[in-house]
CSV table of C-alpha atoms in Angstrom, one decimal:
chain,number,residue,atom,x,y,z
A,1,UNK,CA,-1.5,-11.9,7.5
A,2,UNK,CA,-1.4,-15.5,8.6
A,3,UNK,CA,0.9,-18.2,9.9
A,4,UNK,CA,0.3,-21.9,10.5
A,5,UNK,CA,-0.6,-22.8,14.1
A,6,UNK,CA,2.0,-25.3,15.2
A,7,UNK,CA,0.3,-26.2,18.4
A,8,UNK,CA,-2.7,-28.5,19.0
A,9,UNK,CA,-6.1,-27.0,19.5
A,10,UNK,CA,-6.1,-27.9,23.2
A,11,UNK,CA,-2.7,-26.4,23.8
A,12,UNK,CA,-3.8,-23.3,21.9
A,13,UNK,CA,-6.9,-23.0,24.0
A,14,UNK,CA,-5.0,-23.4,27.2
A,15,UNK,CA,-2.4,-20.8,26.2
A,16,UNK,CA,-5.0,-18.4,25.2
A,17,UNK,CA,-6.8,-18.8,28.5
A,18,UNK,CA,-3.6,-18.3,30.5
A,19,UNK,CA,-2.2,-15.4,28.5
A,20,UNK,CA,-3.2,-11.9,29.7
A,21,UNK,CA,-5.1,-9.8,27.2
A,22,UNK,CA,-3.0,-7.4,25.1
A,23,UNK,CA,-4.0,-3.7,25.3
A,24,UNK,CA,-4.4,-1.7,22.1
A,25,UNK,CA,-1.3,0.4,23.2
A,26,UNK,CA,0.8,-2.8,23.4
A,27,UNK,CA,-0.5,-3.9,20.0
A,28,UNK,CA,0.5,-0.6,18.4
A,29,UNK,CA,3.9,-0.4,20.2
A,30,UNK,CA,5.1,-3.6,18.6
A,31,UNK,CA,5.2,-1.8,15.2
A,32,UNK,CA,7.8,0.6,16.7
A,33,UNK,CA,10.2,-2.2,17.7
A,34,UNK,CA,13.5,-1.8,15.8
A,35,UNK,CA,13.3,-5.3,14.3
A,36,UNK,CA,9.8,-4.6,12.9
A,37,UNK,CA,11.0,-1.3,11.5
A,38,UNK,CA,13.9,-3.0,9.8
A,39,UNK,CA,11.4,-5.4,8.2
A,40,UNK,CA,9.2,-2.5,7.1
A,41,UNK,CA,12.0,-0.8,5.2
A,42,UNK,CA,13.0,-4.1,3.6
A,43,UNK,CA,9.4,-4.6,2.5
A,44,UNK,CA,9.6,-1.3,0.7
A,45,UNK,CA,12.8,-2.4,-1.0
A,46,UNK,CA,11.2,-5.7,-2.1
A,47,UNK,CA,8.1,-4.0,-3.5
A,48,UNK,CA,9.9,-1.3,-5.4
A,49,UNK,CA,11.4,-3.2,-8.3
A,50,UNK,CA,8.4,-5.4,-9.2
A,51,UNK,CA,6.6,-2.8,-11.4
A,52,UNK,CA,9.8,-1.6,-13.0
A,53,UNK,CA,9.8,-4.9,-15.1
A,54,UNK,CA,6.0,-5.0,-15.1
A,55,UNK,CA,3.2,-2.4,-15.3
A,56,UNK,CA,5.4,0.7,-15.4
A,57,UNK,CA,7.5,-0.8,-18.1
A,58,UNK,CA,4.3,-1.7,-20.1
A,59,UNK,CA,3.2,2.0,-20.0
A,60,UNK,CA,6.6,3.0,-21.3
A,61,UNK,CA,6.4,0.5,-24.1
A,62,UNK,CA,2.9,1.4,-25.0
A,63,UNK,CA,3.8,5.1,-25.2
A,64,UNK,CA,6.8,4.1,-27.4
A,65,UNK,CA,4.4,2.5,-29.8
A,66,UNK,CA,5.0,-1.2,-29.1
A,67,UNK,CA,2.1,-3.4,-30.2
A,68,UNK,CA,-0.2,-5.2,-27.8
A,69,UNK,CA,1.0,-8.7,-28.8
A,70,UNK,CA,4.6,-7.8,-27.9
A,71,UNK,CA,3.5,-6.2,-24.6
A,72,UNK,CA,1.6,-9.3,-23.7
A,73,UNK,CA,4.6,-11.5,-24.3
A,74,UNK,CA,6.6,-9.3,-21.9
A,75,UNK,CA,4.8,-11.0,-19.1
A,76,UNK,CA,7.5,-13.7,-19.7
A,77,UNK,CA,10.2,-11.5,-18.2
A,78,UNK,CA,8.7,-12.4,-14.8
A,79,UNK,CA,10.2,-15.9,-15.2
A,80,UNK,CA,12.7,-15.5,-12.4
A,81,UNK,CA,9.8,-14.9,-9.9
A,82,UNK,CA,8.5,-18.3,-11.1
A,83,UNK,CA,11.8,-20.2,-10.9
A,84,UNK,CA,13.3,-18.5,-7.8
A,85,UNK,CA,12.8,-21.7,-5.8
A,86,UNK,CA,15.6,-23.3,-7.9
A,87,UNK,CA,18.2,-21.0,-6.4
A,88,UNK,CA,16.6,-20.4,-3.0
A,89,UNK,CA,18.7,-23.3,-1.5
A,90,UNK,CA,21.8,-21.6,-2.8
A,91,UNK,CA,20.9,-18.4,-0.9
A,92,UNK,CA,20.3,-20.6,2.2
A,93,UNK,CA,23.5,-22.6,1.9
A,94,UNK,CA,26.2,-20.6,0.2
A,95,UNK,CA,28.3,-17.5,1.2
A,96,UNK,CA,29.0,-14.5,-0.9
A,97,UNK,CA,32.7,-13.8,-0.9
A,98,UNK,CA,33.6,-10.6,1.0
A,99,UNK,CA,30.0,-9.7,1.7
A,100,UNK,CA,29.3,-12.6,4.0
A,101,UNK,CA,32.5,-12.0,6.0
A,102,UNK,CA,31.8,-8.3,6.3
A,103,UNK,CA,28.1,-8.3,7.0
A,104,UNK,CA,27.0,-11.9,7.9
A,105,UNK,CA,25.2,-14.7,6.2
A,106,UNK,CA,21.8,-12.9,5.6
A,107,UNK,CA,22.9,-9.3,5.5
A,108,UNK,CA,25.7,-10.2,3.1
A,109,UNK,CA,23.2,-11.6,0.6
A,110,UNK,CA,20.9,-8.6,1.2
A,111,UNK,CA,23.6,-6.0,0.3
A,112,UNK,CA,24.9,-8.1,-2.6
A,113,UNK,CA,21.5,-8.6,-4.2
A,114,UNK,CA,20.5,-5.0,-3.8
A,115,UNK,CA,23.7,-3.7,-5.4
A,116,UNK,CA,23.1,-6.1,-8.3
A,117,UNK,CA,19.5,-4.8,-8.5
A,118,UNK,CA,20.7,-1.2,-8.8
A,119,UNK,CA,22.9,-2.1,-11.7
A,120,UNK,CA,20.1,-4.0,-13.4
A,121,UNK,CA,17.7,-1.1,-13.2
A,122,UNK,CA,20.3,1.3,-14.6
A,123,UNK,CA,20.9,-1.1,-17.5
A,124,UNK,CA,17.2,-1.2,-18.2
A,125,UNK,CA,17.1,2.6,-18.0
A,126,UNK,CA,19.5,2.8,-20.9
A,127,UNK,CA,17.3,0.9,-23.3
A,128,UNK,CA,14.8,2.1,-25.8
A,129,UNK,CA,11.6,0.1,-26.3
A,130,UNK,CA,10.9,1.6,-29.7
A,131,UNK,CA,14.2,0.6,-31.2
A,132,UNK,CA,15.4,-2.4,-29.2
A,133,UNK,CA,12.7,-4.4,-27.5
A,134,UNK,CA,15.2,-7.3,-27.2
A,135,UNK,CA,17.5,-5.3,-25.0
A,136,UNK,CA,14.5,-4.0,-23.0
A,137,UNK,CA,13.5,-7.6,-22.4
A,138,UNK,CA,17.0,-8.5,-21.3
A,139,UNK,CA,17.2,-5.6,-18.9
A,140,UNK,CA,13.8,-6.4,-17.5
A,141,UNK,CA,14.8,-10.0,-17.0
A,142,UNK,CA,17.9,-8.9,-15.1
A,143,UNK,CA,15.8,-6.7,-12.9
A,144,UNK,CA,13.3,-9.5,-12.2
A,145,UNK,CA,16.2,-11.9,-11.4
A,146,UNK,CA,17.9,-9.7,-8.9
A,147,UNK,CA,14.6,-8.6,-7.4
A,148,UNK,CA,13.4,-12.2,-6.9
A,149,UNK,CA,16.8,-13.0,-5.2
A,150,UNK,CA,16.3,-10.1,-2.9
A,151,UNK,CA,12.8,-11.4,-2.0
A,152,UNK,CA,14.3,-14.8,-1.1
A,153,UNK,CA,16.7,-13.2,1.3
A,154,UNK,CA,14.2,-10.7,2.8
A,155,UNK,CA,11.8,-13.6,3.5
A,156,UNK,CA,14.5,-15.6,5.3
A,157,UNK,CA,15.7,-12.5,7.2
A,158,UNK,CA,12.2,-11.7,8.4
A,159,UNK,CA,11.4,-15.2,9.6
A,160,UNK,CA,14.8,-15.5,11.4
A,161,UNK,CA,15.1,-12.0,12.9
A,162,UNK,CA,11.6,-11.6,14.5
A,163,UNK,CA,10.5,-13.4,17.6
A,164,UNK,CA,7.1,-15.1,17.6
A,165,UNK,CA,5.5,-12.1,19.4
A,166,UNK,CA,6.5,-9.8,16.5
A,167,UNK,CA,6.0,-12.1,13.5
A,168,UNK,CA,2.5,-10.9,12.8
A,169,UNK,CA,3.4,-7.2,13.2
A,170,UNK,CA,6.5,-7.7,11.0
A,171,UNK,CA,4.5,-9.4,8.3
A,172,UNK,CA,1.8,-6.7,8.3
A,173,UNK,CA,4.5,-4.0,8.2
A,174,UNK,CA,6.3,-5.8,5.4
A,175,UNK,CA,3.1,-6.1,3.3
A,176,UNK,CA,2.1,-2.5,3.8
A,177,UNK,CA,5.6,-1.2,2.9
A,178,UNK,CA,5.7,-3.6,-0.1
A,179,UNK,CA,2.5,-1.9,-1.4
A,180,UNK,CA,4.0,1.5,-0.9
A,181,UNK,CA,7.1,0.5,-2.7
A,182,UNK,CA,5.0,-0.7,-5.6
A,183,UNK,CA,3.1,2.6,-5.5
A,184,UNK,CA,6.4,4.5,-5.7
A,185,UNK,CA,7.6,2.5,-8.7
A,186,UNK,CA,4.2,2.9,-10.5
A,187,UNK,CA,2.4,6.2,-9.7
A,188,UNK,CA,5.6,7.8,-8.4
A,189,UNK,CA,7.7,6.8,-11.4
A,190,UNK,CA,5.1,8.0,-13.8
A,191,UNK,CA,4.8,11.4,-12.1
A,192,UNK,CA,8.6,11.7,-12.0
A,193,UNK,CA,8.7,11.0,-15.8
A,194,UNK,CA,6.0,13.6,-16.4
A,195,UNK,CA,8.0,16.0,-14.3
A,196,UNK,CA,11.1,15.5,-16.3
A,197,UNK,CA,9.1,16.0,-19.5
A,198,UNK,CA,7.6,19.3,-18.2
A,199,UNK,CA,11.2,20.6,-17.9
A,200,UNK,CA,11.7,20.1,-21.6
A,201,UNK,CA,13.5,16.8,-21.5
A,202,UNK,CA,12.5,14.5,-24.4
A,203,UNK,CA,10.2,11.6,-23.5
A,204,UNK,CA,12.8,8.9,-24.0
A,205,UNK,CA,15.3,10.7,-21.8
A,206,UNK,CA,12.6,11.4,-19.2
A,207,UNK,CA,11.9,7.7,-18.9
A,208,UNK,CA,15.6,7.0,-18.6
A,209,UNK,CA,16.0,9.4,-15.7
A,210,UNK,CA,12.8,8.2,-14.1
A,211,UNK,CA,14.4,4.7,-13.9
A,212,UNK,CA,17.6,6.2,-12.6
A,213,UNK,CA,15.7,7.7,-9.7
A,214,UNK,CA,14.1,4.3,-9.0
A,215,UNK,CA,17.5,2.7,-8.9
A,216,UNK,CA,18.7,5.3,-6.3
A,217,UNK,CA,15.7,4.4,-4.1
A,218,UNK,CA,16.9,0.8,-3.8
A,219,UNK,CA,19.6,2.3,-1.5
A,220,UNK,CA,16.9,2.6,1.1
A,221,UNK,CA,17.0,-1.1,1.5
A,222,UNK,CA,20.8,-1.2,1.4
A,223,UNK,CA,21.0,1.3,4.2
A,224,UNK,CA,18.5,-0.7,6.1
A,225,UNK,CA,20.5,-3.9,5.7
A,226,UNK,CA,23.7,-2.1,6.9
A,227,UNK,CA,21.8,-0.8,9.9
A,228,UNK,CA,20.3,-4.2,10.8
A,229,UNK,CA,22.0,-6.9,12.9
A,230,UNK,CA,22.4,-10.5,11.7
A,231,UNK,CA,19.6,-12.7,13.0
A,232,UNK,CA,20.7,-15.1,15.8
A,233,UNK,CA,19.0,-18.1,14.0
A,234,UNK,CA,21.2,-17.4,11.0
A,235,UNK,CA,24.4,-17.6,13.1
A,236,UNK,CA,23.2,-20.8,14.8
A,237,UNK,CA,22.3,-22.4,11.4
A,238,UNK,CA,25.7,-21.5,10.0
A,239,UNK,CA,27.5,-23.0,13.1
A,240,UNK,CA,25.4,-26.2,12.8
A,241,UNK,CA,26.3,-26.7,9.1
A,242,UNK,CA,29.9,-25.4,9.0
A,243,UNK,CA,31.3,-28.9,9.0
A,244,UNK,CA,29.3,-29.7,5.8
A,245,UNK,CA,30.5,-28.9,2.3
A,246,UNK,CA,28.7,-26.2,0.3
A,247,UNK,CA,27.3,-28.9,-2.0
A,248,UNK,CA,26.0,-30.9,0.9
A,249,UNK,CA,24.2,-27.9,2.4
A,250,UNK,CA,22.6,-27.0,-0.8
A,251,UNK,CA,21.5,-30.6,-1.5
A,252,UNK,CA,20.0,-31.0,2.0
A,253,UNK,CA,18.0,-27.7,1.8
A,254,UNK,CA,16.6,-28.5,-1.7
A,255,UNK,CA,15.8,-32.2,-1.2
A,256,UNK,CA,14.2,-31.7,2.2
A,257,UNK,CA,11.9,-29.0,1.1
A,258,UNK,CA,10.7,-30.6,-2.1
A,259,UNK,CA,10.4,-34.2,-0.9
A,260,UNK,CA,8.3,-33.2,2.0
A,261,UNK,CA,5.8,-31.4,-0.3
A,262,UNK,CA,5.6,-34.3,-2.7
A,263,UNK,CA,5.0,-36.9,0.1
A,264,UNK,CA,1.8,-35.2,1.1
A,265,UNK,CA,-1.6,-36.4,0.1
A,266,UNK,CA,-3.0,-34.7,-3.0
A,267,UNK,CA,0.3,-32.7,-3.3
A,268,UNK,CA,0.0,-32.2,-7.1
A,269,UNK,CA,-3.6,-31.0,-6.9
A,270,UNK,CA,-2.6,-28.5,-4.1
A,271,UNK,CA,0.3,-27.2,-6.2
A,272,UNK,CA,-2.0,-26.8,-9.2
A,273,UNK,CA,-4.4,-24.8,-7.1
A,274,UNK,CA,-1.6,-22.6,-6.0
A,275,UNK,CA,-0.8,-21.9,-9.7
A,276,UNK,CA,-4.4,-21.1,-10.7
A,277,UNK,CA,-6.0,-19.4,-7.7
A,278,UNK,CA,-4.7,-15.9,-8.7
A,279,UNK,CA,-4.7,-16.5,-12.4
A,280,UNK,CA,-7.9,-14.5,-13.0
A,281,UNK,CA,-6.1,-11.4,-11.5
A,282,UNK,CA,-2.9,-12.1,-13.4
A,283,UNK,CA,-4.6,-12.5,-16.7
A,284,UNK,CA,-6.5,-9.2,-16.5
A,285,UNK,CA,-3.7,-7.4,-14.7
A,286,UNK,CA,-1.2,-8.0,-17.5
A,287,UNK,CA,-3.4,-5.8,-19.8
A,288,UNK,CA,-4.7,-3.2,-17.3
A,289,UNK,CA,-2.0,-0.6,-18.2
A,290,UNK,CA,-2.5,-0.7,-22.0
A,291,UNK,CA,-6.3,-0.9,-21.5
A,292,UNK,CA,-6.4,2.3,-19.6
A,293,UNK,CA,-4.1,4.1,-22.1
A,294,UNK,CA,-6.1,2.8,-25.1
A,295,UNK,CA,-9.3,4.1,-23.6
A,296,UNK,CA,-7.8,7.6,-23.7
A,297,UNK,CA,-6.8,8.2,-20.1
A,298,UNK,CA,-3.5,10.1,-19.6
A,299,UNK,CA,-0.4,8.9,-17.9
A,300,UNK,CA,-1.3,11.0,-14.8
A,301,UNK,CA,-4.8,9.5,-14.7
A,302,UNK,CA,-3.2,6.1,-14.6
A,303,UNK,CA,-0.8,7.2,-11.8
A,304,UNK,CA,-3.4,9.0,-9.7
A,305,UNK,CA,-6.4,6.7,-10.1
A,306,UNK,CA,-5.0,3.2,-10.9
A,307,UNK,CA,-2.1,3.4,-8.5
A,308,UNK,CA,-3.2,6.1,-6.0
A,309,UNK,CA,-6.8,5.3,-5.4
A,310,UNK,CA,-6.1,1.7,-6.1
A,311,UNK,CA,-3.7,1.5,-3.2
A,312,UNK,CA,-6.3,2.8,-0.8
A,313,UNK,CA,-8.8,0.1,-2.1
A,314,UNK,CA,-6.1,-2.5,-1.7
A,315,UNK,CA,-5.3,-1.6,1.9
A,316,UNK,CA,-9.0,-1.6,2.8
A,317,UNK,CA,-9.4,-4.9,1.0
A,318,UNK,CA,-6.6,-6.4,3.0
A,319,UNK,CA,-8.4,-5.6,6.3
A,320,UNK,CA,-11.6,-7.1,4.8
A,321,UNK,CA,-9.7,-10.2,3.8
A,322,UNK,CA,-8.3,-10.6,7.3
A,323,UNK,CA,-11.9,-10.3,8.7
A,324,UNK,CA,-13.1,-13.0,6.3
A,325,UNK,CA,-10.2,-15.3,7.2
A,326,UNK,CA,-10.9,-14.9,10.9
A,327,UNK,CA,-14.7,-15.3,10.5
A,328,UNK,CA,-14.8,-18.4,8.3
A,329,UNK,CA,-12.8,-21.6,7.8
A,330,UNK,CA,-10.0,-21.6,5.3
A,331,UNK,CA,-11.9,-23.4,2.6
A,332,UNK,CA,-14.9,-21.1,2.8
A,333,UNK,CA,-12.6,-18.1,2.9
A,334,UNK,CA,-10.9,-19.3,-0.3
A,335,UNK,CA,-14.3,-19.6,-1.9
A,336,UNK,CA,-15.2,-16.1,-1.0
A,337,UNK,CA,-11.9,-14.7,-2.2
A,338,UNK,CA,-11.9,-16.7,-5.4
A,339,UNK,CA,-15.4,-15.7,-6.5
A,340,UNK,CA,-15.2,-12.0,-5.7
A,341,UNK,CA,-11.8,-11.5,-7.3
A,342,UNK,CA,-13.1,-13.1,-10.5
A,343,UNK,CA,-16.4,-11.2,-10.7
A,344,UNK,CA,-14.6,-7.9,-10.2
A,345,UNK,CA,-13.3,-8.2,-13.8
A,346,UNK,CA,-16.8,-7.4,-15.0
A,347,UNK,CA,-16.2,-3.8,-13.7
A,348,UNK,CA,-13.5,-3.4,-16.4
A,349,UNK,CA,-15.9,-4.8,-19.1
A,350,UNK,CA,-18.3,-2.1,-18.0
A,351,UNK,CA,-15.6,0.5,-18.1
A,352,UNK,CA,-14.7,-0.5,-21.7
A,353,UNK,CA,-18.3,0.3,-22.7
A,354,UNK,CA,-18.4,3.6,-20.7
A,355,UNK,CA,-15.2,5.0,-22.2
A,356,UNK,CA,-13.0,7.8,-20.9
A,357,UNK,CA,-14.7,8.7,-17.6
A,358,UNK,CA,-12.5,9.2,-14.5
A,359,UNK,CA,-15.2,8.4,-12.0
A,360,UNK,CA,-15.9,5.1,-13.8
A,361,UNK,CA,-12.2,4.3,-13.9
A,362,UNK,CA,-12.0,5.0,-10.1
A,363,UNK,CA,-15.0,2.7,-9.4
A,364,UNK,CA,-13.6,-0.1,-11.6
A,365,UNK,CA,-10.2,0.1,-10.0
A,366,UNK,CA,-11.6,0.2,-6.5
A,367,UNK,CA,-13.7,-2.9,-7.2
A,368,UNK,CA,-10.8,-4.8,-8.7
A,369,UNK,CA,-8.2,-3.8,-6.1
A,370,UNK,CA,-10.5,-4.3,-3.1
A,371,UNK,CA,-11.5,-7.9,-4.2
A,372,UNK,CA,-8.0,-8.8,-5.3
A,373,UNK,CA,-6.7,-7.8,-1.8
A,374,UNK,CA,-9.3,-10.0,-0.2
A,375,UNK,CA,-8.2,-12.9,-2.3
A,376,UNK,CA,-4.5,-12.2,-1.7
A,377,UNK,CA,-4.8,-12.2,2.1
A,378,UNK,CA,-6.7,-15.4,2.1
A,379,UNK,CA,-4.3,-17.0,-0.4
A,380,UNK,CA,-1.3,-16.1,1.8
A,381,UNK,CA,-3.1,-17.7,4.7
A,382,UNK,CA,-3.3,-20.9,2.7
A,383,UNK,CA,0.4,-20.7,1.6
A,384,UNK,CA,1.4,-20.2,5.2
A,385,UNK,CA,-0.6,-23.2,6.3
A,386,UNK,CA,1.3,-25.3,3.7
A,387,UNK,CA,4.7,-24.3,5.2
A,388,UNK,CA,4.6,-26.2,8.5
A,389,UNK,CA,8.2,-27.4,8.8
A,390,UNK,CA,10.6,-24.7,10.2
A,391,UNK,CA,13.6,-26.5,8.7
A,392,UNK,CA,12.4,-25.7,5.1
A,393,UNK,CA,10.2,-22.7,5.5
A,394,UNK,CA,12.3,-20.3,3.3
A,395,UNK,CA,12.7,-22.7,0.4
A,396,UNK,CA,9.1,-24.0,0.6
A,397,UNK,CA,7.7,-20.5,0.6
A,398,UNK,CA,9.9,-19.6,-2.3
A,399,UNK,CA,8.6,-22.7,-4.1
A,400,UNK,CA,4.9,-21.8,-3.5
A,401,UNK,CA,5.3,-18.1,-4.4
A,402,UNK,CA,7.2,-19.1,-7.5
A,403,UNK,CA,4.4,-21.4,-8.5
A,404,UNK,CA,1.9,-18.7,-7.8
A,405,UNK,CA,3.8,-16.5,-10.3
A,406,UNK,CA,3.3,-19.1,-13.1
A,407,UNK,CA,-0.1,-17.6,-13.8
A,408,UNK,CA,1.2,-14.1,-13.9
A,409,UNK,CA,4.2,-15.1,-16.1
A,410,UNK,CA,3.4,-17.9,-18.4
A,411,UNK,CA,-0.3,-18.4,-18.5
A,412,UNK,CA,-0.9,-14.6,-18.8
A,413,UNK,CA,1.5,-14.2,-21.7
A,414,UNK,CA,-1.3,-14.9,-24.2
A,415,UNK,CA,-3.5,-12.1,-22.8
A,416,UNK,CA,-2.4,-9.6,-25.5
A,417,UNK,CA,-3.5,-12.0,-28.2
A,418,UNK,CA,-6.8,-12.6,-26.6
A,419,UNK,CA,-7.4,-8.9,-26.1
A,420,UNK,CA,-6.5,-8.2,-29.7
A,421,UNK,CA,-8.8,-10.9,-31.0
A,422,UNK,CA,-11.9,-10.2,-28.8
A,423,UNK,CA,-11.8,-6.5,-27.9
A,424,UNK,CA,-11.7,-5.2,-24.4
A,425,UNK,CA,-15.3,-5.9,-23.1
A,426,UNK,CA,-15.2,-9.6,-24.1
A,427,UNK,CA,-11.6,-9.9,-22.9
A,428,UNK,CA,-12.6,-9.1,-19.3
A,429,UNK,CA,-15.5,-11.5,-19.5
A,430,UNK,CA,-13.0,-14.2,-20.4
A,431,UNK,CA,-10.9,-13.1,-17.4
A,432,UNK,CA,-13.9,-14.1,-15.2
A,433,UNK,CA,-14.2,-17.5,-16.9
A,434,UNK,CA,-10.5,-18.4,-16.4
A,435,UNK,CA,-11.2,-18.6,-12.6
A,436,UNK,CA,-13.3,-21.7,-13.1
A,437,UNK,CA,-10.4,-24.3,-13.1
A,438,UNK,CA,-9.2,-23.0,-9.7
A,439,UNK,CA,-12.7,-23.3,-8.2
A,440,UNK,CA,-13.1,-26.8,-9.5
A,441,UNK,CA,-9.8,-27.7,-7.8
A,442,UNK,CA,-11.0,-26.0,-4.7
A,443,UNK,CA,-14.1,-28.2,-4.7
A,444,UNK,CA,-12.0,-31.4,-5.2
A,445,UNK,CA,-9.5,-30.5,-2.4
A,446,UNK,CA,-12.3,-29.7,0.0
A,447,UNK,CA,-14.0,-33.0,-0.6
A,448,UNK,CA,-10.7,-34.8,-0.1
A,449,UNK,CA,-10.3,-33.3,3.3
A,450,UNK,CA,-7.2,-31.3,2.3
A,451,UNK,CA,-8.0,-28.3,4.4
A,452,UNK,CA,-8.8,-30.3,7.5
A,453,UNK,CA,-5.5,-32.0,7.3
A,454,UNK,CA,-3.7,-28.6,7.4
A,455,UNK,CA,-5.0,-28.0,10.9
A,456,UNK,CA,-6.1,-24.6,12.3
A,457,UNK,CA,-4.6,-21.5,10.8
A,458,UNK,CA,-4.0,-18.5,13.0
A,459,UNK,CA,-4.6,-15.0,11.5
């Protein structure tokens, strides 16, 4: 994981020369620091709800007989992840009645957003995709809204609670736990639903109880928030702005973050690149679940191979992405990540021709998840390099991640129509081609000196 290097190259070199080498035991011990462990459990809480309004919900809908076109349109329920930057300044500036007084500025928002998330998941559990897709969409939208709010708070809490020496370890722990949370809400949820069905519970009720169990697991994050302490930086920020009105605080946070971005050279091109870089992944990922089910694989095949084996490939790919980011300049790393994550879609085109073969599915999933993780790690390096002002880090990062979600939410909503019109093999070939606009933008930004202007990026 990466962060922007705020020091000059000379200062960095001098500091590196003066600092003693860190032993491997010291490197491992940092992961056992209480603050890092808190961030780890919060990462699990952040990763858990994403699939409940995404891939897991799509499996439920496909089993209920919902058509591919409607399933593709359900990518739109991810809209809150795209627009969360709009209310990120509210989270930074406003207090939650009762919760802020009882738990503090950041912890109050954490507990509040997690309780709302539990309620939203329970409401989604009570819906029936076969009978009322509108209410399913509404429930999924509520889950996405409360989940994205939790993400805003967790990001701010992580940055403010960890000292510089623990930021890298905290981010690594957060990402690993986030992936585990996603695994629990995908493979874990599917196995739980199958387990309920095996006891004789009807399929619709089994899905309901599976989501109830997922709602209960959000309490892991709530307990973590209650056990944590309020970050010192949060208390200092609150003291510094207590004389301002709530409206003034919100306005200052919002205007400062956005105006700084737009004042940069080639700002619009950079923001477009943020939107498009992971679009190739998002376009194919929207239809992965129905594709696997349509080929004839079982729900357990999907859980064990797509989510189980896929997680291992993702973690290994994350280490590989870190190696690439350390070995090559940022622009070259983005080229490597962008090309390999696009070409990996051809493995699904091959799988579509092979048919129902578990080994072929495992190979395709490993190729896709491995290369996607490489692209993700390098992409996060780029996002971190763009957020160089500590006064607006939380809001700016929310803006960038929201823009990155545009591909997953809006641009990918047509994937079901494309798959229906072309068939699965040609669909995944098209998924490769949609990466071309991002690579064109990458070429243009590189020639304009965009990456040199960002300065060195520390991985």
